[in-house]
Coordinates of C-alpha atoms (C1' of nucleotides) in Angstrom, one line a residue:
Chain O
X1 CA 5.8 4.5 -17.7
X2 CA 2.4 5.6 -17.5
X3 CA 0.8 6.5 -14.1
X4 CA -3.2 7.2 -15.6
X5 CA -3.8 4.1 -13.8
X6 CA -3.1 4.8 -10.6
X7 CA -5.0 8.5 -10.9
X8 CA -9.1 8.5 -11.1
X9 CA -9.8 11.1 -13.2
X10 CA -13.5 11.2 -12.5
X11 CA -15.4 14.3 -13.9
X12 CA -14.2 15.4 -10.1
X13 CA -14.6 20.0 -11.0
X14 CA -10.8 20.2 -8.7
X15 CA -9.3 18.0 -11.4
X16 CA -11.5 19.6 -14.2
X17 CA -9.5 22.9 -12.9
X18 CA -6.3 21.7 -12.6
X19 CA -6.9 19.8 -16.2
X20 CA -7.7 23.0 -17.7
X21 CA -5.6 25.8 -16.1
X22 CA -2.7 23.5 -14.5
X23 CA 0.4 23.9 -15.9
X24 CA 2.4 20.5 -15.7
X25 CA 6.0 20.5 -13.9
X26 CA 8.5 17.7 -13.4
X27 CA 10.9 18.0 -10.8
X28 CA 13.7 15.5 -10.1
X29 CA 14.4 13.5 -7.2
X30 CA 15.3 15.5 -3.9
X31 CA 14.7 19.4 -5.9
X32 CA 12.1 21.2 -3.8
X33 CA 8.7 22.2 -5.3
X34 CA 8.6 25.0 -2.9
X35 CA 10.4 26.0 0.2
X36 CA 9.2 26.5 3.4
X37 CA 8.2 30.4 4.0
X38 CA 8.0 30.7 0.2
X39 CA 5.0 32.4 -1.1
X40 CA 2.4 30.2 -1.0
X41 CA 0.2 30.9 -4.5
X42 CA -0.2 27.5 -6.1
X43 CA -1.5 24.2 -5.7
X44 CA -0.4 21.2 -6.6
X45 CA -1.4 17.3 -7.5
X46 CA 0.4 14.7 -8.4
X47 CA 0.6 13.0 -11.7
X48 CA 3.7 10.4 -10.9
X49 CA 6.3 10.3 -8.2
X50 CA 6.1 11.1 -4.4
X51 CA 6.6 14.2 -2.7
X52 CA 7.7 15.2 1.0
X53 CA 6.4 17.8 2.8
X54 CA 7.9 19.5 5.7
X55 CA 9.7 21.8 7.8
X56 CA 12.5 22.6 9.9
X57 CA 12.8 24.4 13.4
X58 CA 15.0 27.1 13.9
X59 CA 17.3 24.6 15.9
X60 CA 17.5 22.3 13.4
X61 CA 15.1 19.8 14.1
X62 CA 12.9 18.5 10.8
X63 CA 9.2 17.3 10.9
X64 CA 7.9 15.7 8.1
X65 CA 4.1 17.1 7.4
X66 CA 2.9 14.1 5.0
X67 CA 3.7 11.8 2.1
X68 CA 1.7 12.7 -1.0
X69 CA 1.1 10.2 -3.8
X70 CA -0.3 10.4 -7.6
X71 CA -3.8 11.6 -7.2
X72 CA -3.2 13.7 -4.0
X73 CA -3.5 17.3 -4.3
X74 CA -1.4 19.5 -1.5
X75 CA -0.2 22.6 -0.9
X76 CA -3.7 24.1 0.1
X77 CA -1.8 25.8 3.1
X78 CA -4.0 29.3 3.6
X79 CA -1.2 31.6 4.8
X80 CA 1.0 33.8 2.9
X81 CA 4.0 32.1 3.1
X82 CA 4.3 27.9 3.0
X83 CA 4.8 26.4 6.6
X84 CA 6.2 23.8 5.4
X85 CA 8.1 22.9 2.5
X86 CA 7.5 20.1 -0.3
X87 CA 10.5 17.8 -1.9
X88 CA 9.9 15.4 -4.6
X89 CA 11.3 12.1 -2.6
X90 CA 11.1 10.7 -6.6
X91 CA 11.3 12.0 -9.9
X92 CA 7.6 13.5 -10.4
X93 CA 5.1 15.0 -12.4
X94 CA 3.0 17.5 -10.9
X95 CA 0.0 20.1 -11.8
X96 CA 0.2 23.3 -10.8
X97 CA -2.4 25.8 -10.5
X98 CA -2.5 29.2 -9.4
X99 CA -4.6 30.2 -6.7
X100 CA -6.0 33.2 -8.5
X101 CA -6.3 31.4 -11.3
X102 CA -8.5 29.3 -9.4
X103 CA -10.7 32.0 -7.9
X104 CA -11.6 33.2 -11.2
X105 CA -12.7 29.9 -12.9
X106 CA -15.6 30.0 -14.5
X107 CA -17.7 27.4 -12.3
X108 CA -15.8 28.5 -9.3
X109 CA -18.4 28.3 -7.0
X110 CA -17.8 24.1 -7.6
X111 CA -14.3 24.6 -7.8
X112 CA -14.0 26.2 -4.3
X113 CA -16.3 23.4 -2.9
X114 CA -13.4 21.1 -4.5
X115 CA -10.9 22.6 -2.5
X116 CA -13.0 22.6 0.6
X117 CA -12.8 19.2 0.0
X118 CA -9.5 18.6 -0.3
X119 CA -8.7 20.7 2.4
X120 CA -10.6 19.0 5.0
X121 CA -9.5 15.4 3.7
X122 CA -5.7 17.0 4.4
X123 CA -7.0 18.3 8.0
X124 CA -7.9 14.5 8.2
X125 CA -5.1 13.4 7.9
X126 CA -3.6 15.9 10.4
X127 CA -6.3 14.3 12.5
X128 CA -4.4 11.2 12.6
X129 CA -1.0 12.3 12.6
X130 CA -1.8 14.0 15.9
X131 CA -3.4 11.1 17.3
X132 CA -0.4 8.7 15.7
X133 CA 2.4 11.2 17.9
X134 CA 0.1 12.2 20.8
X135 CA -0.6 8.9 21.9
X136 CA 1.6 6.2 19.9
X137 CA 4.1 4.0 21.3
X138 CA 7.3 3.3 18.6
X139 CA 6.8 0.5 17.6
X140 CA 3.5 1.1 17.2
X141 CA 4.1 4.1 15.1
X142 CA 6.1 2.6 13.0
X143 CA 3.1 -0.1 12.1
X144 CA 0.6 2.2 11.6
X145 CA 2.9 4.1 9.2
X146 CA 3.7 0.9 6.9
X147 CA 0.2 0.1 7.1
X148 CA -1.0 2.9 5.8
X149 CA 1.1 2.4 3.0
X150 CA 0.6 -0.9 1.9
X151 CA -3.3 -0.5 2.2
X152 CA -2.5 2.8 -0.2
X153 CA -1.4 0.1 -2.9
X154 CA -2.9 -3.0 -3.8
X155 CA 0.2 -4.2 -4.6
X156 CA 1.7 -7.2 -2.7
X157 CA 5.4 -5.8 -2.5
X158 CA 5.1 -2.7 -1.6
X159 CA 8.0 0.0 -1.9
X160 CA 9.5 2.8 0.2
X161 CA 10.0 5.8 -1.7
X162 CA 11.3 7.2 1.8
X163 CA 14.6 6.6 3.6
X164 CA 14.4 6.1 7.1
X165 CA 15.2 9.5 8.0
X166 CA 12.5 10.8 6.8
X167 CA 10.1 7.9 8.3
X168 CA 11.5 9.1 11.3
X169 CA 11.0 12.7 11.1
X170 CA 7.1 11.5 10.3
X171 CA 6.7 9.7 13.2
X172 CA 8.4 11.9 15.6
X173 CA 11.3 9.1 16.1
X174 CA 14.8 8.8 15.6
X175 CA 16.2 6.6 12.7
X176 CA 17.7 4.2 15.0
X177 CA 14.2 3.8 17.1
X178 CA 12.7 3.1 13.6
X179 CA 15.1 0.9 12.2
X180 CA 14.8 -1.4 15.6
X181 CA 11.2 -1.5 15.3
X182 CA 11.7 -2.8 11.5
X183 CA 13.9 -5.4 12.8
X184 CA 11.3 -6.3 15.6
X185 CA 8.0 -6.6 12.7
X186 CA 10.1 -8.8 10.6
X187 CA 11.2 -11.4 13.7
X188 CA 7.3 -11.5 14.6
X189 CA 7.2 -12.7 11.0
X190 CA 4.8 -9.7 10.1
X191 CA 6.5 -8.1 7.7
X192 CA 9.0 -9.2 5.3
X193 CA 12.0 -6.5 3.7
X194 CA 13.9 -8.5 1.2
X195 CA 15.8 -4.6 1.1
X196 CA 15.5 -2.0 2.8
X197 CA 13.2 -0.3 0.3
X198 CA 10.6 -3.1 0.0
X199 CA 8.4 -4.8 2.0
X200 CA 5.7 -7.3 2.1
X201 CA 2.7 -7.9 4.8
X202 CA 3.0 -11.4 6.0
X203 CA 0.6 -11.1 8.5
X204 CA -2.1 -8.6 8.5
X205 CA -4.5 -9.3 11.3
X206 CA -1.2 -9.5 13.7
X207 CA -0.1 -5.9 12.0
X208 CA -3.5 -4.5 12.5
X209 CA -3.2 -5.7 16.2
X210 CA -0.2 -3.6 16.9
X211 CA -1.8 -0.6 15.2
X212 CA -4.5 -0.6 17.9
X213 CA -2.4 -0.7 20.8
X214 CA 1.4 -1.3 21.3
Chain N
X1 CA -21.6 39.0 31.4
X2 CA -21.3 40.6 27.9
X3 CA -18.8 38.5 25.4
X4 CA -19.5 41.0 23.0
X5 CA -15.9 42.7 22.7
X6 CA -14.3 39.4 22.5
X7 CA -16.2 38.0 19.3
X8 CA -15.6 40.4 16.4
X9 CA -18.7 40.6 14.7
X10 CA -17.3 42.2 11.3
X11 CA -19.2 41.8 8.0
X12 CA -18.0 38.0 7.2
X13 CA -20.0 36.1 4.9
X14 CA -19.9 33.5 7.4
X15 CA -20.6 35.1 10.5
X16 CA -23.8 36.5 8.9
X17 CA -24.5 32.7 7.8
X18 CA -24.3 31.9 11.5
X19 CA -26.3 35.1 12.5
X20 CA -29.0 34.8 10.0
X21 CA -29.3 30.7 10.3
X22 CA -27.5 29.8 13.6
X23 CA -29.8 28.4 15.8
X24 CA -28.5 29.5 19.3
X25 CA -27.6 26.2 21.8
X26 CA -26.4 26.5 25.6
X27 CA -24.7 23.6 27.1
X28 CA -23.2 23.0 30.8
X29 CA -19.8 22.5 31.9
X30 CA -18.8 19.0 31.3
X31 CA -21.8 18.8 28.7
X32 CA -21.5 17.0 25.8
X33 CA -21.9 19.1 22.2
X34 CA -21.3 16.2 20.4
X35 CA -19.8 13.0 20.5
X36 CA -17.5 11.0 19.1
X37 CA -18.6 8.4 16.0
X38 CA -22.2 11.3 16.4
X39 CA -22.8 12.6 12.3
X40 CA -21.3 15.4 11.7
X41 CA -23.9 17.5 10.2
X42 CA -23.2 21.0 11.9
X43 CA -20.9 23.5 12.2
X44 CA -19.9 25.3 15.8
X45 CA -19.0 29.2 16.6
X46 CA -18.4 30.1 20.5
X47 CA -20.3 33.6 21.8
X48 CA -19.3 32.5 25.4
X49 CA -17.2 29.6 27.0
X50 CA -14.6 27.4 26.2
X51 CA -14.9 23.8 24.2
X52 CA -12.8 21.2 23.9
X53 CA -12.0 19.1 21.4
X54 CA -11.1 15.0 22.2
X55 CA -10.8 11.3 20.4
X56 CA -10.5 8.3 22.7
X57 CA -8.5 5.9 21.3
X58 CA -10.5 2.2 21.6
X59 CA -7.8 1.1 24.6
X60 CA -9.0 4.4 26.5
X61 CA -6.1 6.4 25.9
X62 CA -7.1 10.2 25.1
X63 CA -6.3 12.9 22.6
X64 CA -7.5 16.5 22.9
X65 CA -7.7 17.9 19.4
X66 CA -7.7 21.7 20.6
X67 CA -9.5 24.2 22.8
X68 CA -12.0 26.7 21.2
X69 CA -12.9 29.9 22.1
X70 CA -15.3 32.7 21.8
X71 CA -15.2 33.7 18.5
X72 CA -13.8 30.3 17.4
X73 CA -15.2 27.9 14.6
X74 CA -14.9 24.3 15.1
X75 CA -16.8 21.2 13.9
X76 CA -16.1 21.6 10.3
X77 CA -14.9 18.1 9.9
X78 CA -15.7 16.2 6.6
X79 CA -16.8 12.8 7.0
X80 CA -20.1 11.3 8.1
X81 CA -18.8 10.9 11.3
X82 CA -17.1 12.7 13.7
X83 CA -13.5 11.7 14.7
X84 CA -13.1 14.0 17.4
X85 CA -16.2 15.0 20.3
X86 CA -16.7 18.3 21.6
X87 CA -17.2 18.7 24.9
X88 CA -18.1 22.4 27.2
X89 CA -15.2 23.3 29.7
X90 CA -16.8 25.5 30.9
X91 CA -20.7 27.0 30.9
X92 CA -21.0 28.4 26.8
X93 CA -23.2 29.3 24.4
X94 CA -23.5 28.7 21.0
X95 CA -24.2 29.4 17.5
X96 CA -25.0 25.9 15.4
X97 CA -25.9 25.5 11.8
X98 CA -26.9 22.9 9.7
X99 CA -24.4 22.2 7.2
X100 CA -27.2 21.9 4.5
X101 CA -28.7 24.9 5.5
X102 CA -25.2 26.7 5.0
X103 CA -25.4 25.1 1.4
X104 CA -28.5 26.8 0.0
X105 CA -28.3 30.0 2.3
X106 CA -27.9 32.9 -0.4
X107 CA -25.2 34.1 -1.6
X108 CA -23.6 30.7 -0.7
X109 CA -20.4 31.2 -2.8
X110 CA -19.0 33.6 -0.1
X111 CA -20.1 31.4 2.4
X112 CA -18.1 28.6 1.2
X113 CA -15.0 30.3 1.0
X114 CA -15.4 31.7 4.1
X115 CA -16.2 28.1 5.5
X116 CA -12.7 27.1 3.4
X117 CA -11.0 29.6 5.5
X118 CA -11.9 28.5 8.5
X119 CA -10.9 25.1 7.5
X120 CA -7.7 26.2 6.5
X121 CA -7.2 27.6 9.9
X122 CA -8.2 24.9 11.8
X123 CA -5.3 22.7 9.1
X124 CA -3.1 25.3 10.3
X125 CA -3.8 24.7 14.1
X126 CA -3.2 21.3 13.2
X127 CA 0.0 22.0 11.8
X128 CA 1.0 23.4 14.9
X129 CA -0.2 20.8 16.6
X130 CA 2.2 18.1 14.8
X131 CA 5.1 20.0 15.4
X132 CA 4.5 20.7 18.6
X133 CA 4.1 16.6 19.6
X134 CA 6.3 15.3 17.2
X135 CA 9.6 17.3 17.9
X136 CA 9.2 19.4 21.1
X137 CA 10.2 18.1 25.2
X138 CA 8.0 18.3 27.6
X139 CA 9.0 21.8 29.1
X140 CA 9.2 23.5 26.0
X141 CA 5.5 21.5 25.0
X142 CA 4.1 23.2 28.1
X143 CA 5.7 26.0 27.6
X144 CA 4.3 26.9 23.9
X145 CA 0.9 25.8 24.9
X146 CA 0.8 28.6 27.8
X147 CA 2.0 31.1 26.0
X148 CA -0.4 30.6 23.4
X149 CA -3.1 30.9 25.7
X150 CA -1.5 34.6 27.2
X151 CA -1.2 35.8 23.7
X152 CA -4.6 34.5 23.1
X153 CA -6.2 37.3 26.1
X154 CA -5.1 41.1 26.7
X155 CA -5.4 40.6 29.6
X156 CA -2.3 40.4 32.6
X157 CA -3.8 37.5 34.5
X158 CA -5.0 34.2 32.4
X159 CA -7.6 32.0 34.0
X160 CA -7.1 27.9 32.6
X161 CA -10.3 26.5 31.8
X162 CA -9.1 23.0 31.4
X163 CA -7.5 21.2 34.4
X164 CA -4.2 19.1 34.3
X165 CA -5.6 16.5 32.7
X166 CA -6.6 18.2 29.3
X167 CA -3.5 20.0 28.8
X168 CA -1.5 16.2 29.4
X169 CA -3.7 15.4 26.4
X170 CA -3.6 18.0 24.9
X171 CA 0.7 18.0 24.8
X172 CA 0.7 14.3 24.9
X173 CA 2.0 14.6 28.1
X174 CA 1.0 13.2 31.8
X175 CA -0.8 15.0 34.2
X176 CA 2.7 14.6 36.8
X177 CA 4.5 15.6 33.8
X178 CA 2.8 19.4 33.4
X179 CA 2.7 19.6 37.0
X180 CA 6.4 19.3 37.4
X181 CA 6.7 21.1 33.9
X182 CA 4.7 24.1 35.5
X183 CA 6.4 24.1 39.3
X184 CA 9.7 24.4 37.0
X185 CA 8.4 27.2 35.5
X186 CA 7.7 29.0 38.8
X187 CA 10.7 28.0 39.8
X188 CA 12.6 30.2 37.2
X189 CA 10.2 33.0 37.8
X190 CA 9.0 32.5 34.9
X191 CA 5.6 32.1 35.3
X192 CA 3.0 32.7 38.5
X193 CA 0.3 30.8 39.6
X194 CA -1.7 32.7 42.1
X195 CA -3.9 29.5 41.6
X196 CA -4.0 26.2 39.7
X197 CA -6.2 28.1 37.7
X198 CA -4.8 31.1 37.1
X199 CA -1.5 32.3 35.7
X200 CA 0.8 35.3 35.2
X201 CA 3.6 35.3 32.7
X202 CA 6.8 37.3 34.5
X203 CA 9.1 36.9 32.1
X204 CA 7.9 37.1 28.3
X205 CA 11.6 36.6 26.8
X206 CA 12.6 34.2 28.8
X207 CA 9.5 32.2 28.2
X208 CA 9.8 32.9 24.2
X209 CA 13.2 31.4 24.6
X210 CA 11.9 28.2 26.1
X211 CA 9.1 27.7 23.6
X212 CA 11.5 28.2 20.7
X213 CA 14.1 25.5 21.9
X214 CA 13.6 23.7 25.1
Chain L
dC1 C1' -15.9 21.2 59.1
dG2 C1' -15.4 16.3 56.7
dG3 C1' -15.4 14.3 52.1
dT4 C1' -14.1 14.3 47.5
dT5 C1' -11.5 15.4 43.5
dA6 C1' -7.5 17.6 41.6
dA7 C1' -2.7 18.8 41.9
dT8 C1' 1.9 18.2 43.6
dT9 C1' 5.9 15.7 44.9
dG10 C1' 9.0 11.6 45.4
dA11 C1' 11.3 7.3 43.9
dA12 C1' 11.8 3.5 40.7
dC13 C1' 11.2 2.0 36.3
dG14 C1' 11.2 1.7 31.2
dC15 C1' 11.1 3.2 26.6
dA16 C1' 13.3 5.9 23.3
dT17 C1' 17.4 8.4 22.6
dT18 C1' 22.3 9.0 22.3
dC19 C1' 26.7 7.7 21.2
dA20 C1' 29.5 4.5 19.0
dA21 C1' 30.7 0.7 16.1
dC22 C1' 29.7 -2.2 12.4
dA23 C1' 27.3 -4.0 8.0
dC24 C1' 25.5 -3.3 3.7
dG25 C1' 25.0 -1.5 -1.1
dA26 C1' 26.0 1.4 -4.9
dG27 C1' 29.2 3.8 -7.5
dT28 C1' 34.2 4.7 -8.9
dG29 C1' 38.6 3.8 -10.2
dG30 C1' 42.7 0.8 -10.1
Chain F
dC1 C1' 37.4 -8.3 -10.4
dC2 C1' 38.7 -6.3 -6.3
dA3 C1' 39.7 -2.2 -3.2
dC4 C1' 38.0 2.0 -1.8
dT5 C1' 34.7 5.2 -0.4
dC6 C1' 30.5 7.4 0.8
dG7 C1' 25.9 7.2 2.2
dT8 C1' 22.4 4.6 4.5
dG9 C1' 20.9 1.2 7.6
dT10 C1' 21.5 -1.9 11.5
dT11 C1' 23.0 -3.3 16.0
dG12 C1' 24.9 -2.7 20.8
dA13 C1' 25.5 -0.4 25.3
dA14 C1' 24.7 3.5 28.3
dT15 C1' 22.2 7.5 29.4
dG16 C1' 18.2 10.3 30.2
dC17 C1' 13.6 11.9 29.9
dG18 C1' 9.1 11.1 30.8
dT19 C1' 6.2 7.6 32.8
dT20 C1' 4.4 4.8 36.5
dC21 C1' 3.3 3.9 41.0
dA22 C1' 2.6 5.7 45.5
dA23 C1' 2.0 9.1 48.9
dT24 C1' 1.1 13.8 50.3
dT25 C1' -0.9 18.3 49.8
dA26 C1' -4.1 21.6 48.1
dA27 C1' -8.6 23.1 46.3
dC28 C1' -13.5 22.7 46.1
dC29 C1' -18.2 21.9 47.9
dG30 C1' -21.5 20.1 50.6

DNA sequence: CGGTTAATTGAACGCATTCAACACGAGTGG
DNA sequence: CCACTCGTGTTGAATGCGTTCAATTAACCG
């Protein structure tokens, strides 16, 4: 299946780099790109599939950092080692680049502006994930979250790549908090799961109340 | 009173932007530095004071992004607009520059990565942040954010800047909730408050222990 | 001093969790 | 095709943690 659809590949000087000096890499469902406290010396973007990033606490409790989908670069993490880890939730494609390669780009000057970029549209999203577990009630965590997705794809079924597990380690839930609220969206009549991976948005100005306040 | 020995004024590339092009601003406790929804055309570095960093959600609930101190960059968000104000906790000066003006300031590649770093920190904050609200208790919430602020100074007594309040928003948290938090922690002997304002940690291990799993 | 705001403490409530049972779906082998 | 199993998701009941509401105390500032 071809994905170039779903990727812009606008004359953008990130994707010029990754184009020219990315190596590509597949990796199955559930293998890990990298682990967390790995080195961290690459970046990454997606070509097809979905990748998980995230990481565990030394008691054994997991957050999941973010979804990433084709298009979205990640893994621009500064430290030496990866704070949190990255699993392909599908069978993927991926660039890779590494970072030194990178820094000695010819045109670099744009390339690092790329990455600024980047980086600050991922510290966006971090924005919002703090707000979404700061100050979010469940139910409406769990509304925000699927409409994110399905605003991500103008698809009218839209698809779960994740299990609830990991929605719940997202959202700073439990599975059984998640699933309830599921239940709860689909007897409003607001969203519709004809399975448990798919689901369609039956009433969007009602879903968009709920994202605002629970 | 000199702040010099807290800021290190090494030989970064962005420092010097800020030294060479930083317009220097003094604002009042409680004063606005910017606002909410305000362009975000500037970027931030504390000489003196502490700022804090806050989104109100449209049904008035609060989110403190973080608290900056001297030394600290903030502002460096991407969009037109700024999703988070910034706001003076206490009396503080500082250095502002135009983003444009960082962009044709010589020798602007080194700028930019230093500006990238910064960035990077600031994602890593977030990071922090995320798994701080998403998978910690209360006690251990309060816990981690005080000891972050005694590793943050040398020095044996800390002073809090921010009332109750701003660390509920900051930990997602209510303001009865860090009180009783904080008396627990007395309670144990684990911490001192001389003052509401004022701490001292007693017990460094024990409190390590409570951060790490509450 | 009073007057005002901030912080603490107490008691009742409620939301999310926990623990436990059950349902569903996919894959396997009889 | 059905029985079996394993993993995943759903549902129910009870518990508990943090919130809410309310009252008291402490700190700050004129």
């Amino acid at each position: 299946m071809s994905v170039a659809h779903l990727v812009e590949s606008a004359g953008c000087p990130l994707v010029d780099a990754f184009e020219r000096l990315g190596g590509l890499s597949s990796f199955r469902r559930n293998e890990a790109l990298y682990r967390q406290d790995d080195p961290a010396d690459r970046f990454y973007r997606i070509l097809s599939g979905v990748v998980r990033t995230s990481r565990l606490t030394s008691d054994g409790r997991r957050q999941v950092g973010d979804f990433y989908y084709p298009g979205d670069i990640f893994g621009l993490e500064t430290g030496p080692e990866r704070r949190f880890g990255a699993e392909a939730l599908t069978d993927c494609e991926v660039q890779v680049v590494r970072r030194a390669a990178v820094r000695t780009f010819a045109g670099q000057a744009a390339v690092d502006r790329a990455i600024l970029e980047a980086t600050q549209l991922e510290m966006e999203r971090l924005q919002d994930h703090v707000m979404l577990l700061g100050r979010k009630g469940a139910l409406e965590r769990v509304a925000i979250f699927l409409m994110s997705l399905a605003s991500r794809e103008a698809d009218l079924e839209i698809d779960l790549p994740m299990g609830r597990q990991d929605m719940a380690d997202y959202l700073g839930l439990t599975i059984e908090t998640v699933s309830r609220a599921i239940t709860h969206l689909q007897g409003e009549a607001i969203l519709n799961f004809p399975s448990t991976r798919r689901f369609e948005v039956r009433r969007w100005t009602a879903l968009e109340t709920l994202a605002a306040r629970a």
